[in-house]
Tab-separated table of C-alpha atoms in Angstrom:
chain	number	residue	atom	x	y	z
Q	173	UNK	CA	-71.138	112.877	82.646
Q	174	UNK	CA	-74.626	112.250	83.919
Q	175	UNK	CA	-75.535	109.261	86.375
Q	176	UNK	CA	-76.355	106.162	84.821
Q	177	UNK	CA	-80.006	105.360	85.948
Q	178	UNK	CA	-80.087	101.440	86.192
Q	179	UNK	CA	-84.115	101.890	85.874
Q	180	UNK	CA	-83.082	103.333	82.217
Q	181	UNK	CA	-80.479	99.920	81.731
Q	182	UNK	CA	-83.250	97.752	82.609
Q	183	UNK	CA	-85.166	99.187	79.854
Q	184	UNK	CA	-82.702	99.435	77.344
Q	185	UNK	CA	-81.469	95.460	78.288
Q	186	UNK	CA	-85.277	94.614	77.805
Q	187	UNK	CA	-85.681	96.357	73.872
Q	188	UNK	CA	-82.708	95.198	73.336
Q	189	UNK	CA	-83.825	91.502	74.054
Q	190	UNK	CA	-87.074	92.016	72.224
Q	191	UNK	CA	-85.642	93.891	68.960
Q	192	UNK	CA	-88.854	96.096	69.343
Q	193	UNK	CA	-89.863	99.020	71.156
Q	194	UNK	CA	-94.085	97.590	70.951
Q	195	UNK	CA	-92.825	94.071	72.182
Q	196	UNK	CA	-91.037	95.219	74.920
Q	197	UNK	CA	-93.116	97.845	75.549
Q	198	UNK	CA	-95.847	95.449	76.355
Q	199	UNK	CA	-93.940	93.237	78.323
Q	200	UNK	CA	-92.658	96.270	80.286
Q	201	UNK	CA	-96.499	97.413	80.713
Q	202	UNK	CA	-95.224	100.492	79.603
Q	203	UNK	CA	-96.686	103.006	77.174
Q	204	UNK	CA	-94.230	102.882	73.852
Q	205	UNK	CA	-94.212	106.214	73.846
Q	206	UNK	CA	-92.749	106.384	77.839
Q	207	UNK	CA	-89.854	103.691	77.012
Q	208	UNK	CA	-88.667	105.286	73.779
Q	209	UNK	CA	-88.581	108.758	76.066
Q	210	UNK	CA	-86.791	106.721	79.003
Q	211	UNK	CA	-84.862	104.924	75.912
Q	212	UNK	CA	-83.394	108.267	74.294
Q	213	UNK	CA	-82.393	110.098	77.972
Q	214	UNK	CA	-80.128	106.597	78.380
Q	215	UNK	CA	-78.927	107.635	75.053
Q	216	UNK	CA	-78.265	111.213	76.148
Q	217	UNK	CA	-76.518	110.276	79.012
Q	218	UNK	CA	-74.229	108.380	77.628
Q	219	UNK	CA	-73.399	110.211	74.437
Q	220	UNK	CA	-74.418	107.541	72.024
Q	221	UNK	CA	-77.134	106.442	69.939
Q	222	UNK	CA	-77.593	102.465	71.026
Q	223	UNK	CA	-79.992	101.455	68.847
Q	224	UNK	CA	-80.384	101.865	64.809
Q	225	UNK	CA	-84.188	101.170	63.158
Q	226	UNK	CA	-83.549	98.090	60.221
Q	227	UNK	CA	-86.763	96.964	58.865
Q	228	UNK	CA	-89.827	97.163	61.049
Q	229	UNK	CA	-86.805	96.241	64.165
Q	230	UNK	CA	-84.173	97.835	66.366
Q	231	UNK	CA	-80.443	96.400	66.740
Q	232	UNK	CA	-77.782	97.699	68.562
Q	233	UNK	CA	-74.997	100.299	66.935
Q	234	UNK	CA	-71.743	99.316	68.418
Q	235	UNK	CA	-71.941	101.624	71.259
Q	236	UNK	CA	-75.502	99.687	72.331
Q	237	UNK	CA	-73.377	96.321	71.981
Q	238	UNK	CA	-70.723	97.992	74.393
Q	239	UNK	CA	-73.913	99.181	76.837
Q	240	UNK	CA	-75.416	96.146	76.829
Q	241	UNK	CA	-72.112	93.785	77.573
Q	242	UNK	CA	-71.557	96.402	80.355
Q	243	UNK	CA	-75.284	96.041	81.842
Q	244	UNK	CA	-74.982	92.826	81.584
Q	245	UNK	CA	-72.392	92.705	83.783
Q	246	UNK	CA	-73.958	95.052	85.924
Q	247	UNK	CA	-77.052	93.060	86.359
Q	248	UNK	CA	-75.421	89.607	86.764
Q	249	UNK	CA	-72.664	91.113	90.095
Q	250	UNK	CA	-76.247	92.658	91.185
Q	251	UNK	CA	-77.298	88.909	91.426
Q	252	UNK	CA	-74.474	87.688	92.790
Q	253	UNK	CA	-75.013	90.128	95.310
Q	254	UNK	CA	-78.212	89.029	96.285
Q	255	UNK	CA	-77.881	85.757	96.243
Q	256	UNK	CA	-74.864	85.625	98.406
Q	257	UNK	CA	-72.984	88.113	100.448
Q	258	UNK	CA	-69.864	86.105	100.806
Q	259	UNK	CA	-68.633	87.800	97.889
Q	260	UNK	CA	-69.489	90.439	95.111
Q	261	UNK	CA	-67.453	88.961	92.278
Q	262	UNK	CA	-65.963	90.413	89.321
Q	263	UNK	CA	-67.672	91.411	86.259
Q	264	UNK	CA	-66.092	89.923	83.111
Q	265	UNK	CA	-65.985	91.464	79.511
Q	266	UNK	CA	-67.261	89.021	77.478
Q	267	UNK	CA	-65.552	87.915	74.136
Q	268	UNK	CA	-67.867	86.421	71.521
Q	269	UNK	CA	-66.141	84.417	69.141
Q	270	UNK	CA	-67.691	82.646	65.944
Q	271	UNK	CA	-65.441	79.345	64.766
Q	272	UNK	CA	-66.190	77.501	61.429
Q	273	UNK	CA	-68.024	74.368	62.496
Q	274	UNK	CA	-65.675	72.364	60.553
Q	275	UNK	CA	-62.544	74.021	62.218
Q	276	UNK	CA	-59.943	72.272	63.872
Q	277	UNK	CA	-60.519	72.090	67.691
Q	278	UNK	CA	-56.964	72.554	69.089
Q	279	UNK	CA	-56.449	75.151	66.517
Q	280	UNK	CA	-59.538	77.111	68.501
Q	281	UNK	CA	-57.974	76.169	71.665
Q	282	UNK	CA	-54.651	77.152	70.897
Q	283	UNK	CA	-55.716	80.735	70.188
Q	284	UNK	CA	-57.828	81.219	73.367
Q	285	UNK	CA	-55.821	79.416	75.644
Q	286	UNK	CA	-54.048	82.582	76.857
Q	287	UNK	CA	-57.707	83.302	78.335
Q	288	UNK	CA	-57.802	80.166	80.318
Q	289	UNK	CA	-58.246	81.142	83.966
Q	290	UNK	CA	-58.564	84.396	83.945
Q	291	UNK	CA	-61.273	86.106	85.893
Q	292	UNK	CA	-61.646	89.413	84.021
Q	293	UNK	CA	-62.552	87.477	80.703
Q	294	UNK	CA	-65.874	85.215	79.802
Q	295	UNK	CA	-65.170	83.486	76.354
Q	296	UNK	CA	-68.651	82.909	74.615
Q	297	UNK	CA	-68.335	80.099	71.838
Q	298	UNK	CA	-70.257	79.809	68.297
Q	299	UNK	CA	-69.906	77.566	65.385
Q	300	UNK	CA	-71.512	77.801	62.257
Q	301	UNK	CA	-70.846	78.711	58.798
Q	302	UNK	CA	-68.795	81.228	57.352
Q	303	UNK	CA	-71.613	83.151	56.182
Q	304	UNK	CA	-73.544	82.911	59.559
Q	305	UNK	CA	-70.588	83.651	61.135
Q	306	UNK	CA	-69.955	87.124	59.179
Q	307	UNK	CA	-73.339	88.287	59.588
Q	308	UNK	CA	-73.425	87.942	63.190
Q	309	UNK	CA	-69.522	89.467	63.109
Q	310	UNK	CA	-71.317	92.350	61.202
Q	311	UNK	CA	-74.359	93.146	63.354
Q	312	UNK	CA	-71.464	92.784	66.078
Q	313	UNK	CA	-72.982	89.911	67.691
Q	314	UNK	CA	-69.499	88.710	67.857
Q	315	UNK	CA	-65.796	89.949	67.697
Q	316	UNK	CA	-63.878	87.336	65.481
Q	317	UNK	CA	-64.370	84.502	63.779
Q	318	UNK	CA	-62.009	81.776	63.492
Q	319	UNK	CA	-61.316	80.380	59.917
Q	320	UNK	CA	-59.328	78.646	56.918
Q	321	UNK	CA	-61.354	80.507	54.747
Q	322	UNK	CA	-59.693	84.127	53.698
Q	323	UNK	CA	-62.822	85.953	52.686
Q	324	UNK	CA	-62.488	88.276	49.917
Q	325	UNK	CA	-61.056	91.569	50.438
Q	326	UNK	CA	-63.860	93.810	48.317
Q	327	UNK	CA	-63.463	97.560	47.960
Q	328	UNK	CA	-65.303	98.852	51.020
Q	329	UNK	CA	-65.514	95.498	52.882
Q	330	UNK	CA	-65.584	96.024	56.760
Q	331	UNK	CA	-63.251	93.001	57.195
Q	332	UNK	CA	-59.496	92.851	58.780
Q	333	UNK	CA	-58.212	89.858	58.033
Q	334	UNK	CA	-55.431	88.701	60.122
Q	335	UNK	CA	-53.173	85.654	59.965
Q	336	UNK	CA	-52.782	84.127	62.881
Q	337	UNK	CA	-51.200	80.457	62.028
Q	338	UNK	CA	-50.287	78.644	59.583
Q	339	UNK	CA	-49.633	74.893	60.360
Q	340	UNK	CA	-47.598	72.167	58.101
Q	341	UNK	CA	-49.766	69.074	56.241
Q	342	UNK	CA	-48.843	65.804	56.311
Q	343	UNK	CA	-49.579	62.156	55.755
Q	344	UNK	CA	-50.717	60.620	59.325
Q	345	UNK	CA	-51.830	56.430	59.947
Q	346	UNK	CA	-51.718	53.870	62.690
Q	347	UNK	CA	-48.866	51.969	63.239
Q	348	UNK	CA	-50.382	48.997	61.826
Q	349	UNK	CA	-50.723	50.364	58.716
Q	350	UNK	CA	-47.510	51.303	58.462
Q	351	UNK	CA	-45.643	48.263	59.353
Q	352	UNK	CA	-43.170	46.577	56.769
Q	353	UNK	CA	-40.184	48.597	54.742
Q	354	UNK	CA	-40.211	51.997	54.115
Q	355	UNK	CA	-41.912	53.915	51.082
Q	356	UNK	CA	-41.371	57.098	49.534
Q	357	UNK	CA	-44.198	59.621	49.625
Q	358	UNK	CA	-45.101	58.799	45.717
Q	359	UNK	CA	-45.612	55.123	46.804
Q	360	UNK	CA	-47.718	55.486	49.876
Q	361	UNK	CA	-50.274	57.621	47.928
Q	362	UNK	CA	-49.863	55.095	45.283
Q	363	UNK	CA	-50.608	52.125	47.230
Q	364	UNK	CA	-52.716	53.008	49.937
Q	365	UNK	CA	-56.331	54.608	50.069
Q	366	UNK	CA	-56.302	58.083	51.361
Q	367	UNK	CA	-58.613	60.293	53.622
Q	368	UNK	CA	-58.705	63.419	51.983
Q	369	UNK	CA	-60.303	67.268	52.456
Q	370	UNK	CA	-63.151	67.848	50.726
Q	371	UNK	CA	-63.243	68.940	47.436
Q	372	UNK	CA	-64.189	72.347	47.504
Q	373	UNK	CA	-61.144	73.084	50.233
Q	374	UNK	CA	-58.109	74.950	49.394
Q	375	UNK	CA	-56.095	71.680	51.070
Q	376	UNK	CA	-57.461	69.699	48.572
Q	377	UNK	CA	-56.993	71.868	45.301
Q	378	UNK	CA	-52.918	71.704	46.634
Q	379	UNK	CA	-53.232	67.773	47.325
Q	380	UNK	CA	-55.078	67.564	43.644
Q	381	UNK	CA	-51.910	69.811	42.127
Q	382	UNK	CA	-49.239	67.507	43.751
Q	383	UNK	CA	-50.987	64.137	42.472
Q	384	UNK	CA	-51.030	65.654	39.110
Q	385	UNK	CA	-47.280	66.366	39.630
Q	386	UNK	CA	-46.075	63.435	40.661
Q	387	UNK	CA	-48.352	61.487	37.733
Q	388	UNK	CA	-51.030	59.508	41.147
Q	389	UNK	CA	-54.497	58.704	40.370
Q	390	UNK	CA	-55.139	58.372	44.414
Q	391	UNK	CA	-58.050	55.663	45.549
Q	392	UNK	CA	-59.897	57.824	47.634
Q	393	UNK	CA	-61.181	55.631	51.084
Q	394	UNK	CA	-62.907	58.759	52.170
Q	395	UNK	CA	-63.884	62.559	51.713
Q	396	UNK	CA	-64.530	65.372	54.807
Q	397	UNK	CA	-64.780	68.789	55.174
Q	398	UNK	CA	-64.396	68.796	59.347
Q	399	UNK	CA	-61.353	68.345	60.606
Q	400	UNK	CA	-62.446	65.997	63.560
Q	401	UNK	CA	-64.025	63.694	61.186
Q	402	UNK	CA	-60.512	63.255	59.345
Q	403	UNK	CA	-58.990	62.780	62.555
Q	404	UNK	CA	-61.381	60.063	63.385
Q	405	UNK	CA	-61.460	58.384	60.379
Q	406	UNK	CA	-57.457	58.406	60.708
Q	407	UNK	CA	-57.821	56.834	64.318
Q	408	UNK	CA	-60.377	54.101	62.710
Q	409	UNK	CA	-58.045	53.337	59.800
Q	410	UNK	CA	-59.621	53.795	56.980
Q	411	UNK	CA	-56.738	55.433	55.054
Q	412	UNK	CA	-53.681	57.692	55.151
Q	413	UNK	CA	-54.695	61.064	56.125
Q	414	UNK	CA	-53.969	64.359	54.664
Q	415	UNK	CA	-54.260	66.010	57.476
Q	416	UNK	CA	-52.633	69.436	59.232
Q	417	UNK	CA	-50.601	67.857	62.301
Q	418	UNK	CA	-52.470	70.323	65.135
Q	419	UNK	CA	-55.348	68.499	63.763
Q	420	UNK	CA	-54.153	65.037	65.610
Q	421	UNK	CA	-51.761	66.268	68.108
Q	422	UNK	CA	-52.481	64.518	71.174
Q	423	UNK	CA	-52.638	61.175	68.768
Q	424	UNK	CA	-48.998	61.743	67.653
Q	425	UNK	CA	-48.161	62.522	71.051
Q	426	UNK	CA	-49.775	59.131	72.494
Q	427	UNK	CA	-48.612	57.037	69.567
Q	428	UNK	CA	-52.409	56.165	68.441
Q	429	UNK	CA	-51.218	57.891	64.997
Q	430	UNK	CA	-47.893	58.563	63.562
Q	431	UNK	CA	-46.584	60.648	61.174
Q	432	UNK	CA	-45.576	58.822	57.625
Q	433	UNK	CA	-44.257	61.892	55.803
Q	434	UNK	CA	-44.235	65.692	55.748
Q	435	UNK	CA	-46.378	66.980	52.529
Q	436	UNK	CA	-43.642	69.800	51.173
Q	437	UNK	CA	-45.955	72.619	49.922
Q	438	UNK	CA	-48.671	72.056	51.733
Q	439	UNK	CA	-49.917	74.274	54.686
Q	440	UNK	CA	-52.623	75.347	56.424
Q	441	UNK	CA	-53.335	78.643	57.311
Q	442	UNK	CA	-55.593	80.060	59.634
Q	443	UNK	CA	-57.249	83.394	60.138
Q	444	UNK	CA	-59.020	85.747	62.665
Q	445	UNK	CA	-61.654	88.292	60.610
Q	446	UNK	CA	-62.988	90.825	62.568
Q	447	UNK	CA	-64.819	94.148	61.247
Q	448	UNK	CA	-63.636	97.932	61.295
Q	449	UNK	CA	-65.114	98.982	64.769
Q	450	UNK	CA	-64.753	102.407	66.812
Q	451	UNK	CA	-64.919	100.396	70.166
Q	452	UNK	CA	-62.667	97.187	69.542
Q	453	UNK	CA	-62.738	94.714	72.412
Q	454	UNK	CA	-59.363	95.075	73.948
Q	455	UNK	CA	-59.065	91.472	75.350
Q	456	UNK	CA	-59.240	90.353	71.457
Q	457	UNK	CA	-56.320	93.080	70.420
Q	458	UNK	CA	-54.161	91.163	73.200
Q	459	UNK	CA	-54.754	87.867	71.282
Q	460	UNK	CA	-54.235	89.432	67.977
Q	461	UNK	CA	-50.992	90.478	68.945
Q	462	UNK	CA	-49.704	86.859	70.216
């Protein structure tokens, strides 16, 4: 294979910043016509198309996405360089990974805490929704999202769904709340007002199922779709929780909270998507695997 010509990664990191040959073109000074020629010899060289017209814009194919992780880190140990010659250091492959903003926190730092310290990895964080999340996961703007959601599995869909976790549910207080004799499950969701899921979760459909079972209207103290806010309600006693127990952790573990009663039935499971790719990002097959 040919030399790389940095000159050429320059140019290719600057369209690929701009999303347009004119824009970056111009801020370039550069003729359009000389960076798409400078563009497509990068593109010879390294066997692979790296950009793919959509609209009146360029985005990267996953081969640019590779390039441009790799220039990246080309371009930052070149800095590092300069601005210090007591040491070079190491360029890390970045792994991009989308979490649902209302995901549990030590759920997401469960999975990447095998990365924790290592020097050959940089771990770049998003939250957002599930459908932000997918589109960036599609245009390969990141590797894996992190989600209760199990989107659906459509003839054709680019999506691997894997599951990763699953964690049990269960009824968490204070203390205080909980002093005096003993109750059966039935009773406590009975007597006391409960901080439940949102609605429109799967947690809540199977809490909704097992009231109707058991023959509870519940009083409902309060409603949330993100995990930390049922946590901190929890800690603020405004109910019993429903609430998976990775959720509150370090508050069982302290004492803050306790757990009343396991929910039977009731789990949480959690999922890494990530799309069909030719190049996968081999730090996030090493997580996959456990």
């Amino acid at each position: 294979m040919a030399q790389i010509n940095l000159h050429h990664l320059r140019l290719f990191r600057a369209v690929a910043s701009d999303g347009t040959l004119t824009g970056a073109a111009r801020g370039l000074n550069l003729s359009q016509s000389a960076l798409s020629t400078q563009i497509k010899t990068l593109e010879a060289t390294l066997g692979h198309a790296l950009f793919e017209r959509r609209g009146r814009g360029l985005t990267l194919t996953e081969a640019g996405r590779i390039a441009l992780d790799h220039a990246e880190a080309i371009f930052r140990t070149a800095d590092d360089l300069t601005a210090t010659l007591r040491e070079t250091g190491r360029a890390r492959r970045p792994l991009r990974v989308g979490a649902l903003a209302t995901l549990s926190r030590n759920f997401q730092m469960q999975f990447l805490r095998p990365l924790i310290g290592r020097t050959d990895v940089e771990v770049v964080l998003r939250s957002g929704s599930q459908t932000e999340l997918l589109r960036d996961l599609d245009a390969l703007a990141l590797d894996v999202v992190l989600t209760n959601l199990a989107p659906a599995r459509e003839p054709g869909s680019p999506w691997l769904v894997h599951r990763i976790a699953e964690q049990p549910v269960s009824l968490i207080g204070t203390p205080g709340r909980l002093a005096g004799p003993p109750r059966d499950l039935a009773m406590l969701l009975s007597a006391e007002p409960l901080i439940l899921p949102a609605p429109d979760t799967a947690l809540r459909a199977a809490f909704d199922a097992l009231a109707a079972r058991l023959g509870i209207v519940p009083t409902i103290a309060a409603e949330a779709d993100d995990m930390a806010m049922l946590r901190l309600l929890a800690r603020e006693d405004a109910g019993l929780a429903v609430i998976p127990t990775i959720v509150v952790q370090d508050e069982l573990a302290s004492g803050i909270l306790v757990q009343v009663a396991r929910i039977e039935g009731m789990r949480e499971t959690f999922y890494a998507i990530t799309r069909e790719r030719r190049f996968p990002n081999p730090t996030l097959a090493s997580l996959l695997r456990g």
